[in-house]
Each structure stands twice: as C-alpha cells, then as structure tokens.
Amino acid sequence: MSLNYLANGLSGRVALNGEVRVPGDKSISHRAIMFGALADGVTEVTGFLNGEDCLSTQRAFEAMGVKVDTLSATSLTVHGVGIDGLVAPTEALDLGNSGTSMRLMSGILSGQGFDSVLTGDASLSKRPMRRVTDPLAAMGAAIETTSNGTAPLKVQGGQALQALHYDSPVASAQVKSAILLAGLYAEGETVVTEPGLSRDHTERMLQGFGYEVDSKPQYAALKGGGRLTATAINVPADISSAAFLLVAASITPGSDLLLHNIGMNPTRTGVIDILRLMGADIEVHNERLQGGEPVADLQVRYCGLKGIHVPEELVPLAIDEFPALFVAASFAEGETVVTGAEELRVKESDRIQVMADGLQSMGIEVEATADGMVVQGLSQKAPAGGVVIDAQHDHRIAMSFVIASLMSRCDITVQGCETVNTSFPTFFPLMARLGAQLSEC
Ligand code: S3P
C-alpha cells in the first residue's frame, strides 16, 4: 500500500534547530553483513542501518545458512560461516530495491559451488546489470540476465574463476566491489582501475577483516584464496542521509543543526564540498577515526546559497546526493549547472528526469540534460493548488521533495513515501520533530 505525505509549502517558516542523529551508513551496513557472513568467527555490528535495503542483504545471507542475531534495532551479531561456508538457498534471493545487494552479491555468488537466482522490485529489475555480469563473465562466472541485461540474475555455481585486470569504464563502487569480491574466489591477483574516485568501503572493510588489499585512488587489487577474520564494526551515520538535513538547514532561514557522528570518508564528502562552493555554512567538529572510517560532527546553519557550476570531479563523490542538491540549487540565487552526472539516470529511478519533472511541476525553471541539469534558482512560479509527486520507488526522490516543501510556495503531496524505509526509516518523525508541516494523506 502506498504511503503518501502532504508537505505544506513554506513550512520552512519554521527554522530547523537542534541536535540530530541520522541512521547508519547504508554502504557500510551492507558490507558488514556480507563480510561478517564470509568471515571466520563472530562479527559484532553496531550502528547498523535497519533499513529495507540492508535487511534484504541480511535475509539473503540468512537464506544461505548465516545466523544473524538481532540484539537491538541497530546492533547485531553475524555468525560467519567462512569464505567457503555458504549453503545453497532454497529459493530465489529477493533483494527488493537494493542495487548494492544485487551487484556485490553477484560477485560473491559467482564464486560459490551452488546455483542461485537474484531478483528485485520493479525499480531494481530495470537497472543495468551487464556492468557487473560482463566483467564477471570475463573471470569465468556464468550469469544469465534478461535480454535487456537486467535482473533476474541466474548464477550458475561451480565455476573456476580466474583473476582479472579490469579497467572499468565507470567510477562505480558497486562494479569495483563485485569484481573484487569475485576476486576473493579467483586464482591470481584481481585488479580494478577506475576513471574517477568511487567509494572505497569494500577495500577498507576487507582490510579490517584482515584481508590484504592494495588500495589507492582509482586502483584496487587483491589476491584470491585468503580468509577473512571476524571483527567489530561500528557503522558511522550515513552522510547520504545527513545530506537532506544539510540542504534543509542551508535553505531554511534561521536554521542551525548539529549532526552527530557522520561518516566522512573522503570518497563520500562531495556534498559538503559542493554545498560549501554554493556558500553553505558547514563546520566540521571533532574529527576522529572509527573502525577504519573517518567520522565527525557537522554543524550547519542557514546561509543564502548561490548557484554554481558543479566541478565534475566532485560528481562521483556526491553521486547519491544530487536529488537533494537539485533542491538546494532551486532555492539558491542564480544558475546551477550539473554536468558529467549521467550515472544519475540509472539509479533507483532516472534521477535527472524525475527531479526535473517534479521541480518543473512546482514551477521552478529547470532543464534536464543528458548528463545533468541546469537549474534557475529562486525562479519558482508556484502553481495554484499544489503538486503531486510520485516517488517512483526511489527513497531519495521522496525525501528530496519533502525537503523542497520547506521553501516551496506550493504544497507538495509525495506519493509512495514507504520507500524512505530503504535508507532512512526515521526520516518522517525526524522532520516532523524539526517542525516540517507534514500530514499523512
Ligand atoms: C554504493 C555505490 C554507489 C551508490 C549506491 C551505494 C555502494 O553506486 O550510488 O547508493 O554501496 O557501493 P555506484 O557504485 O553504482 O555508483
């Protein structure tokens, strides 16, 4: 059943103030389950994101014989079965909305002795999978996709994998990770290079599990045949979830928020750099290391933003934050231009088109381009009677239009808000506590 919210326009007359904790990092939570499952010993995970995507990963590994004890909403223990200890699932593994689960698991499952099938929801079933199945096939994996190169993926086990040197055409951590994880089962050294920086949580966490990885910018390599040793993972808060609050506070007069324990991995902090280039007032406090990942507390205060041309090298470092950044641009003075962001077209939805259509329906002047968007800030000519936005099974679309309501001159009904549970299950109560005028409808 669809959960819809009516967000009253100009609810941002209420400034956002206070201290906020956002849930755990999605990328790190997925990997904690996966690597914990493949390790020898018991891995303790705290700060886990119990959102739908990570629960899909958890259920999939449980279906392959891994015992997971849930101790609280955010802490669990994973009883590792060892690198070769997974057992055949009795049915298809349904990964819901989660591209990370499907792509990383296709690498892991390529190296197993059993067959498996990976399925997903309507959104995931449209996303391109050849970007992982082609290089995996070059390693000797046997994976069948639909004729469009989409899920369901049928993985035939029992293949002898060979190491690969792969020069990836795309800066994608999911592609890199799928190949590296297959590389755990391959003979020889698997190397992945990339045309730009992508997030390096796989490399960092494998090292945390005692696995040797040669990792430098745009390069990662490992040798197959090793083992992982269980460890403790304390997951930082997700900067991609914090991004909605960074934008919300930056555009809403009088706001001042303190966000605790945010993951500050340098491959993820593009949103801070971009907002600062737009003039945002974001302070980084109390920088420290937590389990191999840098974290900090972020203070963000309202500051009239200005439009910019977003530097292309920052795009992969903020790839999940563009829906929120398009909202920031809509309420910034002047023009914002985003280029080099064609990857946005193959996320949980086509985030260029869906955001452009939604912002246009709000009366904001924007132009979708093949690889980005041009946004005329402060151009809203609000339509009478409000607008209706369909979240299109995309959590970040739903949250972006709720944030947009803070400064919108029209009401916004967002349909399909249950998708927010994918990554930020506490989003609506948190926004309501901060003063956003929201009602279920
Ligand atoms: C992720 C990588 C990114 C990101 C996704 C999570 C990961 O995708 O968009 O939300 O955890 O590896 P790409 O690798 O396709 O850019």
Short mmCIF file of C-alpha atoms in Angstrom, two decimals, residues 103 127-128 131 168-175 195 315-316 319-320 322 339-352 369-372:
data_model
loop_
_atom_site.label_atom_id
_atom_site.label_comp_id
_atom_site.label_asym_id
_atom_site.label_seq_id
_atom_site.Cartn_x
_atom_site.Cartn_y
_atom_site.Cartn_z
CA ARG A 103 25.72 -6.14 -7.66
CA ARG A 127 18.69 -1.31 -13.58
CA PRO A 128 21.67 -2.26 -15.76
CA ARG A 131 28.24 -3.58 -15.96
CA SER A 168 36.32 -0.05 -15.50
CA PRO A 169 34.70 2.47 -17.84
CA VAL A 170 32.66 3.88 -14.95
CA ALA A 171 33.56 5.19 -11.48
CA SER A 172 31.29 2.79 -9.59
CA ALA A 173 31.95 1.21 -6.22
CA GLN A 174 29.35 -1.42 -6.96
CA VAL A 175 31.16 -2.56 -10.10
CA PRO A 195 38.20 6.68 -14.44
CA VAL A 315 30.22 14.26 -9.02
CA PRO A 316 31.14 10.65 -8.08
CA ILE A 319 26.53 10.75 -6.54
CA ASP A 320 23.65 9.87 -4.21
CA PHE A 322 22.16 15.09 -6.35
CA THR A 339 27.37 18.05 -15.92
CA GLY A 340 29.13 14.68 -16.02
CA ALA A 341 26.40 13.06 -13.93
CA GLU A 342 24.84 10.65 -16.45
CA GLU A 343 25.06 7.87 -13.80
CA LEU A 344 22.07 9.56 -12.15
CA ARG A 345 19.92 8.19 -14.96
CA VAL A 346 20.46 4.58 -13.79
CA LYS A 347 19.92 4.91 -10.05
CA GLU A 348 16.76 3.74 -8.22
CA SER A 349 14.98 5.98 -10.74
CA ASP A 350 16.17 8.23 -13.56
CA ARG A 351 17.09 10.92 -11.06
CA ILE A 352 17.73 13.58 -13.69
CA THR A 369 20.30 17.48 -19.95
CA ALA A 370 21.77 14.13 -20.97
CA ASP A 371 24.30 14.23 -18.14
CA GLY A 372 22.89 16.66 -15.61
#
